[in-house]
PDB file of C-alpha atoms in Angstrom:
ATOM      1  CA  MET A   1     -49.202   9.544  -4.743  1.00 44.00           C
ATOM      2  CA  GLN A   2     -46.355   7.293  -6.457  1.00 43.00           C
ATOM      3  CA  ILE A   3     -44.720  10.562  -8.002  1.00 43.00           C
ATOM      4  CA  LEU A   4     -44.609  12.112  -4.600  1.00 39.00           C
ATOM      5  CA  VAL A   5     -43.343   8.815  -2.894  1.00 40.00           C
ATOM      6  CA  ARG A   6     -40.876   8.324  -5.777  1.00 41.00           C
ATOM      7  CA  SER A   7     -39.698  12.198  -5.229  1.00 41.00           C
ATOM      8  CA  SER A   8     -39.397  11.669  -1.650  1.00 38.00           C
ATOM      9  CA  LEU A   9     -37.074   8.324  -1.959  1.00 37.00           C
ATOM     10  CA  VAL A  10     -34.866  10.668  -4.294  1.00 36.00           C
ATOM     11  CA  SER A  11     -34.627  13.331  -2.013  1.00 38.00           C
ATOM     12  CA  LEU A  12     -33.770  11.009   0.828  1.00 36.00           C
ATOM     13  CA  LEU A  13     -31.307   9.310  -0.970  1.00 35.00           C
ATOM     14  CA  LEU A  14     -29.787  12.639  -2.078  1.00 37.00           C
ATOM     15  CA  ALA A  15     -29.607  13.942   1.385  1.00 38.00           C
ATOM     16  CA  SER A  16     -27.869  10.738   2.551  1.00 39.00           C
ATOM     17  CA  THR A  17     -25.291  10.945  -0.112  1.00 41.00           C
ATOM     18  CA  LEU A  18     -24.595  14.599   0.507  1.00 41.00           C
ATOM     19  CA  SER A  19     -24.333  13.818   4.200  1.00 46.00           C
ATOM     20  CA  ALA A  20     -21.787  11.231   3.637  1.00 49.00           C
ATOM     21  CA  GLN A  21     -19.935  13.461   1.431  1.00 57.00           C
ATOM     22  CA  THR A  22     -19.793  16.206   4.008  1.00 81.00           C
ATOM     23  CA  ARG A  23     -18.742  13.967   6.922  1.00 90.00           C
ATOM     24  CA  THR A  24     -15.239  13.331   7.506  1.00 93.00           C
ATOM     25  CA  VAL A  25     -13.550   9.877   7.123  1.00 95.00           C
ATOM     26  CA  ALA A  26     -13.126   9.523  10.768  1.00 97.00           C
ATOM     27  CA  GLU A  27     -16.816  10.409  11.182  1.00 97.00           C
ATOM     28  CA  ARG A  28     -17.947   7.754   8.693  1.00 96.00           C
ATOM     29  CA  LEU A  29     -16.077   5.211  10.491  1.00 97.00           C
ATOM     30  CA  GLY A  30     -17.605   5.826  14.031  1.00 97.00           C
ATOM     31  CA  TYR A  31     -14.897   8.425  15.266  1.00 97.00           C
ATOM     32  CA  PRO A  32     -14.831  11.901  16.289  1.00 97.00           C
ATOM     33  CA  LYS A  33     -14.425  14.464  13.790  1.00 96.00           C
ATOM     34  CA  ASP A  34     -11.143  15.498  14.771  1.00 96.00           C
ATOM     35  CA  ALA A  35      -9.515  12.054  15.227  1.00 98.00           C
ATOM     36  CA  LYS A  36      -6.091  10.996  14.120  1.00 98.00           C
ATOM     37  CA  LEU A  37      -6.254   7.972  12.173  1.00 98.00           C
ATOM     38  CA  LEU A  38      -3.371   5.977  11.134  1.00 98.00           C
ATOM     39  CA  ILE A  39      -2.904   3.433   8.844  1.00 98.00           C
ATOM     40  CA  LEU A  40       0.686   1.640  10.012  1.00 98.00           C
ATOM     41  CA  HIS A  41       1.403  -0.221   6.516  1.00 98.00           C
ATOM     42  CA  ALA A  42       4.313  -2.802   5.732  1.00 98.00           C
ATOM     43  CA  ASP A  43       5.587  -2.894   1.910  1.00 98.00           C
ATOM     44  CA  ASP A  44       6.719  -5.760  -0.242  1.00 98.00           C
ATOM     45  CA  LEU A  45       5.456  -9.005   1.284  1.00 98.00           C
ATOM     46  CA  GLY A  46       6.354 -11.978  -0.731  1.00 98.00           C
ATOM     47  CA  ALA A  47       9.780 -10.429  -1.902  1.00 98.00           C
ATOM     48  CA  ALA A  48      11.850 -12.579   0.594  1.00 98.00           C
ATOM     49  CA  HIS A  49      11.296 -15.104   3.624  1.00 98.00           C
ATOM     50  CA  SER A  50      12.436 -12.399   6.067  1.00 98.00           C
ATOM     51  CA  ILE A  51      10.467  -9.898   5.025  1.00 98.00           C
ATOM     52  CA  ASP A  52       7.304 -12.166   5.326  1.00 98.00           C
ATOM     53  CA  ALA A  53       8.189 -13.216   8.797  1.00 98.00           C
ATOM     54  CA  ALA A  54       8.973  -9.887  10.124  1.00 98.00           C
ATOM     55  CA  SER A  55       5.871  -8.665   8.659  1.00 98.00           C
ATOM     56  CA  PHE A  56       3.741 -11.545  10.050  1.00 98.00           C
ATOM     57  CA  ASP A  57       5.007 -11.116  13.471  1.00 98.00           C
ATOM     58  CA  ALA A  58       4.102  -7.350  13.355  1.00 98.00           C
ATOM     59  CA  LEU A  59       0.697  -8.025  11.768  1.00 98.00           C
ATOM     60  CA  ASP A  60       0.066 -10.813  14.708  1.00 98.00           C
ATOM     61  CA  LYS A  61       1.178  -8.349  17.372  1.00 98.00           C
ATOM     62  CA  GLY A  62      -0.913  -5.442  16.053  1.00 97.00           C
ATOM     63  CA  VAL A  63       2.292  -3.210  15.992  1.00 97.00           C
ATOM     64  CA  ILE A  64       1.068  -2.690  12.286  1.00 98.00           C
ATOM     65  CA  SER A  65      -2.309  -2.280  11.030  1.00 98.00           C
ATOM     66  CA  SER A  66      -1.834  -3.256   7.311  1.00 98.00           C
ATOM     67  CA  ALA A  67       0.441  -4.547   4.532  1.00 98.00           C
ATOM     68  CA  SER A  68       0.780  -5.336   0.834  1.00 98.00           C
ATOM     69  CA  ILE A  69       1.882  -8.139  -1.165  1.00 98.00           C
ATOM     70  CA  MET A  70       3.847  -8.272  -4.244  1.00 98.00           C
ATOM     71  CA  MET A  71       2.218 -10.894  -6.426  1.00 98.00           C
ATOM     72  CA  PRO A  72       5.348 -11.695  -8.889  1.00 98.00           C
ATOM     73  CA  THR A  73       7.650 -12.408  -6.038  1.00 98.00           C
ATOM     74  CA  PRO A  74       9.024 -16.080  -5.243  1.00 97.00           C
ATOM     75  CA  TRP A  75       7.819 -15.858  -1.644  1.00 98.00           C
ATOM     76  CA  VAL A  76       4.025 -15.098  -2.456  1.00 98.00           C
ATOM     77  CA  THR A  77       2.899 -18.564  -1.723  1.00 98.00           C
ATOM     78  CA  GLU A  78       3.963 -18.154   1.799  1.00 98.00           C
ATOM     79  CA  VAL A  79       1.776 -15.103   2.171  1.00 98.00           C
ATOM     80  CA  ALA A  80      -1.009 -16.773   0.709  1.00 98.00           C
ATOM     81  CA  ALA A  81      -0.861 -19.559   3.316  1.00 98.00           C
ATOM     82  CA  TYR A  82      -0.756 -16.724   6.067  1.00 98.00           C
ATOM     83  CA  ALA A  83      -3.850 -14.924   4.494  1.00 98.00           C
ATOM     84  CA  LYS A  84      -5.879 -18.246   4.325  1.00 98.00           C
ATOM     85  CA  ALA A  85      -4.955 -18.765   8.116  1.00 98.00           C
ATOM     86  CA  HIS A  86      -5.480 -15.161   9.289  1.00 98.00           C
ATOM     87  CA  PRO A  87      -8.669 -14.242   7.359  1.00 97.00           C
ATOM     88  CA  ASN A  88      -9.001 -10.845   9.092  1.00 96.00           C
ATOM     89  CA  ALA A  89      -5.623  -9.760   8.214  1.00 98.00           C
ATOM     90  CA  ASP A  90      -5.500  -6.481   6.233  1.00 98.00           C
ATOM     91  CA  LEU A  91      -3.618  -7.631   3.260  1.00 98.00           C
ATOM     92  CA  GLY A  92      -3.506  -5.444  -0.031  1.00 98.00           C
ATOM     93  CA  LEU A  93      -1.663  -5.829  -3.349  1.00 98.00           C
ATOM     94  CA  HIS A  94       1.540  -3.781  -3.731  1.00 98.00           C
ATOM     95  CA  LEU A  95       1.151  -3.581  -7.670  1.00 98.00           C
ATOM     96  CA  THR A  96       4.431  -4.396  -8.976  1.00 98.00           C
ATOM     97  CA  LEU A  97       6.297  -3.240 -12.401  1.00 98.00           C
ATOM     98  CA  THR A  98       9.653  -3.253 -11.114  1.00 98.00           C
ATOM     99  CA  SER A  99      12.493  -5.487  -9.960  1.00 98.00           C
ATOM    100  CA  GLU A 100      15.100  -3.340  -8.196  1.00 97.00           C
ATOM    101  CA  TRP A 101      17.732  -5.791  -6.671  1.00 98.00           C
ATOM    102  CA  GLU A 102      20.937  -6.437  -8.412  1.00 96.00           C
ATOM    103  CA  THR A 103      20.997 -10.193  -8.641  1.00 96.00           C
ATOM    104  CA  TYR A 104      17.539 -11.173  -7.282  1.00 97.00           C
ATOM    105  CA  ARG A 105      14.864 -10.498  -9.958  1.00 97.00           C
ATOM    106  CA  TRP A 106      11.459 -11.627 -10.921  1.00 98.00           C
ATOM    107  CA  GLY A 107       9.351 -11.036 -13.971  1.00 98.00           C
ATOM    108  CA  THR A 108       5.626 -10.718 -14.818  1.00 98.00           C
ATOM    109  CA  VAL A 109       2.569 -12.755 -13.786  1.00 98.00           C
ATOM    110  CA  GLU A 110       0.875 -12.400 -17.041  1.00 98.00           C
ATOM    111  CA  SER A 111       2.604 -14.315 -19.890  1.00 98.00           C
ATOM    112  CA  ARG A 112       5.900 -12.710 -21.274  1.00 97.00           C
ATOM    113  CA  ASP A 113       4.577 -12.997 -24.950  1.00 97.00           C
ATOM    114  CA  LYS A 114       1.383 -10.693 -23.744  1.00 98.00           C
ATOM    115  CA  VAL A 115       3.427  -8.153 -21.956  1.00 98.00           C
ATOM    116  CA  PRO A 116       6.763  -7.992 -23.793  1.00 98.00           C
ATOM    117  CA  SER A 117       6.919  -4.303 -23.259  1.00 98.00           C
ATOM    118  CA  LEU A 118       7.358  -4.531 -19.506  1.00 98.00           C
ATOM    119  CA  LEU A 119      10.450  -6.683 -19.389  1.00 98.00           C
ATOM    120  CA  ASP A 120      14.030  -6.071 -19.865  1.00 97.00           C
ATOM    121  CA  PRO A 121      15.853  -8.488 -22.390  1.00 95.00           C
ATOM    122  CA  ASP A 122      16.996 -10.631 -19.512  1.00 95.00           C
ATOM    123  CA  GLY A 123      12.898 -11.327 -19.048  1.00 96.00           C
ATOM    124  CA  THR A 124      12.556  -9.551 -15.762  1.00 98.00           C
ATOM    125  CA  LEU A 125      10.896  -6.441 -14.653  1.00 98.00           C
ATOM    126  CA  PRO A 126      13.353  -3.346 -14.971  1.00 98.00           C
ATOM    127  CA  ASN A 127      15.122  -2.085 -11.777  1.00 96.00           C
ATOM    128  CA  GLY A 128      13.832   1.559 -11.973  1.00 95.00           C
ATOM    129  CA  ASP A 129      10.204   3.178 -12.977  1.00 94.00           C
ATOM    130  CA  GLY A 130      11.888   4.924 -15.882  1.00 95.00           C
ATOM    131  CA  PRO A 131      11.579   2.170 -18.225  1.00 96.00           C
ATOM    132  CA  VAL A 132       8.121   1.678 -16.885  1.00 96.00           C
ATOM    133  CA  ALA A 133       6.974   5.406 -17.939  1.00 95.00           C
ATOM    134  CA  THR A 134       8.815   5.445 -21.182  1.00 96.00           C
ATOM    135  CA  ARG A 135       8.620   1.837 -22.741  1.00 96.00           C
ATOM    136  CA  ALA A 136       5.467   0.056 -21.254  1.00 97.00           C
ATOM    137  CA  LYS A 137       2.574   0.141 -23.253  1.00 97.00           C
ATOM    138  CA  PRO A 138      -0.528   0.932 -21.352  1.00 96.00           C
ATOM    139  CA  GLU A 139      -2.575  -1.972 -22.605  1.00 98.00           C
ATOM    140  CA  GLU A 140      -0.184  -4.383 -21.449  1.00 98.00           C
ATOM    141  CA  ILE A 141       0.459  -2.639 -18.088  1.00 98.00           C
ATOM    142  CA  GLU A 142      -3.235  -3.059 -17.569  1.00 98.00           C
ATOM    143  CA  LEU A 143      -3.167  -6.755 -18.572  1.00 98.00           C
ATOM    144  CA  GLU A 144      -0.445  -7.187 -16.158  1.00 98.00           C
ATOM    145  CA  LEU A 145      -2.252  -5.604 -13.052  1.00 98.00           C
ATOM    146  CA  ARG A 146      -5.303  -7.430 -13.781  1.00 98.00           C
ATOM    147  CA  ALA A 147      -3.338 -10.642 -13.850  1.00 98.00           C
ATOM    148  CA  GLN A 148      -1.552  -9.824 -10.430  1.00 98.00           C
ATOM    149  CA  VAL A 149      -5.265  -9.177  -8.917  1.00 98.00           C
ATOM    150  CA  ALA A 150      -6.251 -12.493 -10.449  1.00 98.00           C
ATOM    151  CA  ARG A 151      -3.385 -14.370  -9.197  1.00 98.00           C
ATOM    152  CA  ALA A 152      -4.050 -13.077  -5.704  1.00 98.00           C
ATOM    153  CA  VAL A 153      -7.578 -14.074  -5.733  1.00 98.00           C
ATOM    154  CA  ALA A 154      -6.737 -17.455  -7.428  1.00 98.00           C
ATOM    155  CA  LEU A 155      -4.194 -18.037  -4.409  1.00 98.00           C
ATOM    156  CA  GLY A 156      -7.268 -17.480  -1.760  1.00 97.00           C
ATOM    157  CA  ILE A 157      -5.925 -13.801  -0.842  1.00 98.00           C
ATOM    158  CA  ARG A 158      -8.986 -11.234  -0.764  1.00 97.00           C
ATOM    159  CA  PRO A 159      -7.199  -7.824  -0.996  1.00 98.00           C
ATOM    160  CA  THR A 160      -8.293  -5.075   1.090  1.00 98.00           C
ATOM    161  CA  HIS A 161      -6.510  -2.431  -1.349  1.00 98.00           C
ATOM    162  CA  VAL A 162      -4.040  -1.696  -3.957  1.00 98.00           C
ATOM    163  CA  ASP A 163      -1.023   0.492  -4.121  1.00 97.00           C
ATOM    164  CA  SER A 164       2.083   0.866  -6.175  1.00 97.00           C
ATOM    165  CA  HIS A 165       5.615  -0.614  -5.767  1.00 97.00           C
ATOM    166  CA  MET A 166       8.382   2.001  -5.940  1.00 96.00           C
ATOM    167  CA  GLY A 167       5.478   4.512  -6.964  1.00 94.00           C
ATOM    168  CA  ALA A 168       5.913   3.383 -10.754  1.00 95.00           C
ATOM    169  CA  LEU A 169       2.101   3.861 -11.283  1.00 95.00           C
ATOM    170  CA  PHE A 170       2.510   7.460 -10.179  1.00 93.00           C
ATOM    171  CA  THR A 171       5.262   8.599 -12.636  1.00 91.00           C
ATOM    172  CA  THR A 172       2.572   9.706 -15.701  1.00 91.00           C
ATOM    173  CA  PRO A 173      -0.881  10.432 -15.998  1.00 91.00           C
ATOM    174  CA  GLY A 174      -1.534   7.572 -18.200  1.00 93.00           C
ATOM    175  CA  LEU A 175      -0.244   5.220 -15.729  1.00 94.00           C
ATOM    176  CA  LEU A 176      -2.032   6.846 -12.756  1.00 94.00           C
ATOM    177  CA  SER A 177      -5.459   6.396 -14.940  1.00 94.00           C
ATOM    178  CA  THR A 178      -4.779   2.828 -15.428  1.00 96.00           C
ATOM    179  CA  TYR A 179      -4.145   2.289 -11.834  1.00 96.00           C
ATOM    180  CA  ILE A 180      -7.385   3.827 -10.741  1.00 96.00           C
ATOM    181  CA  LYS A 181      -9.170   1.817 -13.399  1.00 97.00           C
ATOM    182  CA  VAL A 182      -7.990  -1.225 -12.166  1.00 98.00           C
ATOM    183  CA  ALA A 183      -8.830  -0.222  -8.453  1.00 97.00           C
ATOM    184  CA  HIS A 184     -12.293   0.720  -9.475  1.00 97.00           C
ATOM    185  CA  ASP A 185     -12.842  -2.175 -11.587  1.00 97.00           C
ATOM    186  CA  PHE A 186     -12.285  -4.476  -8.534  1.00 97.00           C
ATOM    187  CA  HIS A 187     -13.984  -2.167  -6.293  1.00 96.00           C
ATOM    188  CA  LEU A 188     -10.704  -1.919  -4.039  1.00 97.00           C
ATOM    189  CA  PRO A 189     -10.001   1.363  -2.316  1.00 97.00           C
ATOM    190  CA  PHE A 190      -6.158   2.681  -3.580  1.00 97.00           C
ATOM    191  CA  LEU A 191      -3.751   4.635  -2.250  1.00 97.00           C
ATOM    192  CA  ALA A 192      -4.173   8.337  -3.156  1.00 94.00           C
ATOM    193  CA  MET A 193      -3.747  12.062  -2.329  1.00 89.00           C
ATOM    194  CA  ARG A 194      -5.898  14.843  -3.002  1.00 82.00           C
ATOM    195  CA  THR A 195      -2.778  16.565  -4.713  1.00 81.00           C
ATOM    196  CA  SER A 196      -0.961  15.671  -7.779  1.00 72.00           C
ATOM    197  CA  PRO A 197       1.931  13.281  -7.518  1.00 71.00           C
ATOM    198  CA  PHE A 198       3.205  15.272 -10.741  1.00 64.00           C
ATOM    199  CA  GLY A 199       4.345  18.781  -8.701  1.00 65.00           C
ATOM    200  CA  GLY A 200       1.923  21.403 -10.087  1.00 60.00           C
ATOM    201  CA  GLY A 201      -0.299  19.500 -12.228  1.00 60.00           C
ATOM    202  CA  PRO A 202      -3.764  18.776 -11.648  1.00 62.00           C
ATOM    203  CA  ALA A 203      -5.111  16.679  -8.528  1.00 75.00           C
ATOM    204  CA  MET A 204      -5.426  13.107  -8.827  1.00 83.00           C
ATOM    205  CA  PRO A 205      -8.531  12.188 -11.107  1.00 86.00           C
ATOM    206  CA  LEU A 206     -10.471  10.946  -8.275  1.00 91.00           C
ATOM    207  CA  ALA A 207     -13.976   9.350  -8.173  1.00 92.00           C
ATOM    208  CA  PRO A 208     -16.615  10.955  -5.617  1.00 91.00           C
ATOM    209  CA  ASN A 209     -16.296   7.769  -3.601  1.00 92.00           C
ATOM    210  CA  ASP A 210     -12.725   7.518  -3.604  1.00 95.00           C
ATOM    211  CA  ILE A 211     -10.696   8.169  -0.164  1.00 95.00           C
ATOM    212  CA  PRO A 212      -7.739  10.001  -0.629  1.00 95.00           C
ATOM    213  CA  LEU A 213      -5.204  10.239   2.071  1.00 96.00           C
ATOM    214  CA  ASP A 214      -4.325  13.422   3.826  1.00 94.00           C
ATOM    215  CA  THR A 215      -0.780  12.419   4.405  1.00 94.00           C
ATOM    216  CA  ILE A 216       1.708   9.653   3.490  1.00 95.00           C
ATOM    217  CA  ILE A 217       4.722   9.291   5.613  1.00 96.00           C
ATOM    218  CA  VAL A 218       7.847   7.093   4.433  1.00 96.00           C
ATOM    219  CA  ALA A 219      11.548   7.227   5.484  1.00 97.00           C
ATOM    220  CA  SER A 220      13.963   8.304   2.682  1.00 95.00           C
ATOM    221  CA  GLU A 221      17.677   8.232   1.994  1.00 96.00           C
ATOM    222  CA  SER A 222      18.021  11.815   3.523  1.00 97.00           C
ATOM    223  CA  VAL A 223      17.035  10.444   7.221  1.00 98.00           C
ATOM    224  CA  PRO A 224      20.174  10.188   9.328  1.00 97.00           C
ATOM    225  CA  ARG A 225      20.635   6.444  10.080  1.00 97.00           C
ATOM    226  CA  ASP A 226      21.602   7.112  13.804  1.00 97.00           C
ATOM    227  CA  LYS A 227      18.206   9.457  13.883  1.00 98.00           C
ATOM    228  CA  TRP A 228      16.052   6.489  12.670  1.00 98.00           C
ATOM    229  CA  LYS A 229      13.668   6.128  15.584  1.00 98.00           C
ATOM    230  CA  GLU A 230      13.581  10.005  16.122  1.00 98.00           C
ATOM    231  CA  PHE A 231      12.243  10.403  12.478  1.00 98.00           C
ATOM    232  CA  TYR A 232       9.289   7.963  13.185  1.00 98.00           C
ATOM    233  CA  LEU A 233       8.342   9.684  16.805  1.00 98.00           C
ATOM    234  CA  ASN A 234       8.418  13.044  15.239  1.00 98.00           C
ATOM    235  CA  ALA A 235       6.221  11.824  12.492  1.00 98.00           C
ATOM    236  CA  VAL A 236       3.740  10.366  14.872  1.00 98.00           C
ATOM    237  CA  ALA A 237       3.922  13.515  16.940  1.00 98.00           C
ATOM    238  CA  GLY A 238       3.071  15.673  13.795  1.00 98.00           C
ATOM    239  CA  LEU A 239       0.120  14.048  12.738  1.00 98.00           C
ATOM    240  CA  LYS A 240      -3.133  16.114  12.240  1.00 97.00           C
ATOM    241  CA  PRO A 241      -6.726  15.147  12.458  1.00 97.00           C
ATOM    242  CA  GLY A 242      -7.300  12.968   9.265  1.00 96.00           C
ATOM    243  CA  ILE A 243      -6.598   9.708   7.773  1.00 97.00           C
ATOM    244  CA  SER A 244      -2.681   9.232   7.457  1.00 97.00           C
ATOM    245  CA  GLU A 245      -0.496   6.400   6.358  1.00 97.00           C
ATOM    246  CA  ILE A 246       3.149   5.704   7.695  1.00 98.00           C
ATOM    247  CA  ILE A 247       4.577   3.249   5.247  1.00 98.00           C
ATOM    248  CA  VAL A 248       7.378   1.055   6.613  1.00 98.00           C
ATOM    249  CA  HIS A 249       9.619  -1.623   4.963  1.00 98.00           C
ATOM    250  CA  LEU A 250      10.050  -4.529   7.594  1.00 98.00           C
ATOM    251  CA  GLY A 251      12.633  -7.354   7.615  1.00 98.00           C
ATOM    252  CA  HIS A 252      15.348  -8.860   9.585  1.00 98.00           C
ATOM    253  CA  ASP A 253      18.980  -8.325   8.694  1.00 98.00           C
ATOM    254  CA  ASP A 254      19.908 -11.892   8.180  1.00 98.00           C
ATOM    255  CA  ALA A 255      21.666 -13.537   5.450  1.00 98.00           C
ATOM    256  CA  GLU A 256      18.888 -14.261   3.364  1.00 98.00           C
ATOM    257  CA  LEU A 257      18.016 -10.661   3.030  1.00 98.00           C
ATOM    258  CA  GLN A 258      21.605  -9.511   2.774  1.00 98.00           C
ATOM    259  CA  ALA A 259      22.143 -11.763  -0.238  1.00 98.00           C
ATOM    260  CA  VAL A 260      18.700 -10.455  -1.759  1.00 98.00           C
ATOM    261  CA  MET A 261      19.495  -6.810  -1.246  1.00 98.00           C
ATOM    262  CA  VAL A 262      23.283  -6.905  -1.959  1.00 97.00           C
ATOM    263  CA  ASN A 263      24.778  -3.712  -2.656  1.00 96.00           C
ATOM    264  CA  HIS A 264      21.806  -1.515  -2.196  1.00 95.00           C
ATOM    265  CA  GLU A 265      21.720   0.093   1.182  1.00 96.00           C
ATOM    266  CA  PRO A 266      18.561   2.048   0.753  1.00 96.00           C
ATOM    267  CA  TYR A 267      15.785  -0.178   1.853  1.00 97.00           C
ATOM    268  CA  GLY A 268      18.093  -2.857   2.184  1.00 98.00           C
ATOM    269  CA  SER A 269      18.244  -5.294   4.837  1.00 98.00           C
ATOM    270  CA  ALA A 270      19.764  -3.227   7.401  1.00 98.00           C
ATOM    271  CA  TRP A 271      17.158  -0.399   6.713  1.00 98.00           C
ATOM    272  CA  ARG A 272      14.411  -3.081   7.229  1.00 98.00           C
ATOM    273  CA  GLN A 273      15.611  -4.223  10.816  1.00 98.00           C
ATOM    274  CA  ARG A 274      15.634  -0.770  11.860  1.00 98.00           C
ATOM    275  CA  ASP A 275      11.890  -0.194  10.662  1.00 98.00           C
ATOM    276  CA  TYR A 276      11.044  -3.492  12.476  1.00 98.00           C
ATOM    277  CA  ASP A 277      12.943  -2.503  15.784  1.00 98.00           C
ATOM    278  CA  VAL A 278      11.140   1.134  15.720  1.00 98.00           C
ATOM    279  CA  VAL A 279       7.591  -0.020  15.217  1.00 98.00           C
ATOM    280  CA  ASN A 280       8.048  -2.884  18.128  1.00 98.00           C
ATOM    281  CA  SER A 281       9.487  -0.277  20.471  1.00 98.00           C
ATOM    282  CA  PRO A 282       7.864   0.926  23.609  1.00 98.00           C
ATOM    283  CA  GLU A 283       9.060   4.215  22.688  1.00 98.00           C
ATOM    284  CA  PHE A 284       6.952   4.128  19.417  1.00 98.00           C
ATOM    285  CA  ARG A 285       3.931   2.529  21.221  1.00 98.00           C
ATOM    286  CA  LYS A 286       4.167   5.380  23.716  1.00 98.00           C
ATOM    287  CA  ALA A 287       4.214   8.060  20.863  1.00 98.00           C
ATOM    288  CA  LEU A 288       0.987   6.544  19.459  1.00 98.00           C
ATOM    289  CA  GLN A 289      -0.705   6.612  22.591  1.00 98.00           C
ATOM    290  CA  ASP A 290       0.379   9.977  24.028  1.00 98.00           C
ATOM    291  CA  ASN A 291      -0.806  11.675  20.731  1.00 98.00           C
ATOM    292  CA  HIS A 292      -4.016   9.936  20.607  1.00 98.00           C
ATOM    293  CA  VAL A 293      -3.418   8.050  17.420  1.00 98.00           C
ATOM    294  CA  ILE A 294      -6.149   5.619  16.096  1.00 98.00           C
ATOM    295  CA  LEU A 295      -4.754   2.793  14.130  1.00 98.00           C
ATOM    296  CA  VAL A 296      -7.149   1.687  11.161  1.00 98.00           C
ATOM    297  CA  LYS A 297      -6.694  -0.638   8.297  1.00 98.00           C
ATOM    298  CA  TRP A 298      -7.711  -0.345   4.293  1.00 98.00           C
ATOM    299  CA  ARG A 299     -10.319  -2.715   5.222  1.00 97.00           C
ATOM    300  CA  ASP A 300     -12.329  -0.143   7.144  1.00 97.00           C
ATOM    301  CA  LEU A 301     -11.810   1.994   4.272  1.00 97.00           C
ATOM    302  CA  GLN A 302     -12.904  -0.514   1.827  1.00 95.00           C
ATOM    303  CA  ARG A 303     -16.150  -0.851   3.582  1.00 93.00           C
ATOM    304  CA  LEU A 304     -16.774   2.875   2.912  1.00 92.00           C
ATOM    305  CA  VAL A 305     -16.452   2.460  -1.061  1.00 87.00           C
ATOM    306  CA  GLN A 306     -18.453  -0.512  -1.684  1.00 75.00           C
TER     307      GLN A 306
END
């Protein structure tokens, strides 16, 4: 009898697992199978007060559903204070191995002597992903990523997910494996696609419980500046059933952000003001409604992977 009961329990658990795997993410979250789910997500919290202020405002209004934090940056304690005051805010970690601005730079969270291959001669992180891919040692990258998660927790932030600043962790298979390993070890969902980020290579090495997104949309330098809103409205209109993410970069085109992002128009202060204006516009909100798009959070996916 005990063997029969044990066998029945195994069969039941196996059936439940297979059922979960065959249902869509939308169904697992309680939505119809063909629902269009969207994470509307803001990057780079902590990099400047202007970015924080614009992103907090958008989160408070519900015009975005998620954001992620750069732990090595100067304004991260302001984000920690917001996280404590808004425990339901969907805040992940924008794992950071680069420091891209010309005169406004940051270093590592981990002690410099433990991660020297991550740093330029001036003691800051490099301004592009090339040196990360060619110079940084894998064991030091892992140390730094773990230090960033640990600092977030120490500051009272409870991250809902992780992703990668400037995509630096998506440039080589080794970096990608380290990124996924750290996410798994902290039981966090992570920005992932079913396809390879390296072109024609193999698919991302995902575990059965990982949740890849169907679509990731971010404005690029090729978008005409006078057609900014049109780009986003078209992106919303083109969403298909499944789970998608639109990544925006919010900020105010003020003196602080102009100084931070001097001589760098792409993703600069005017760019961030345009993104802020679009997500707050009636036309954008109407596009979401007209196309039956449901805003969801990384926190929702976090419940599925734990």
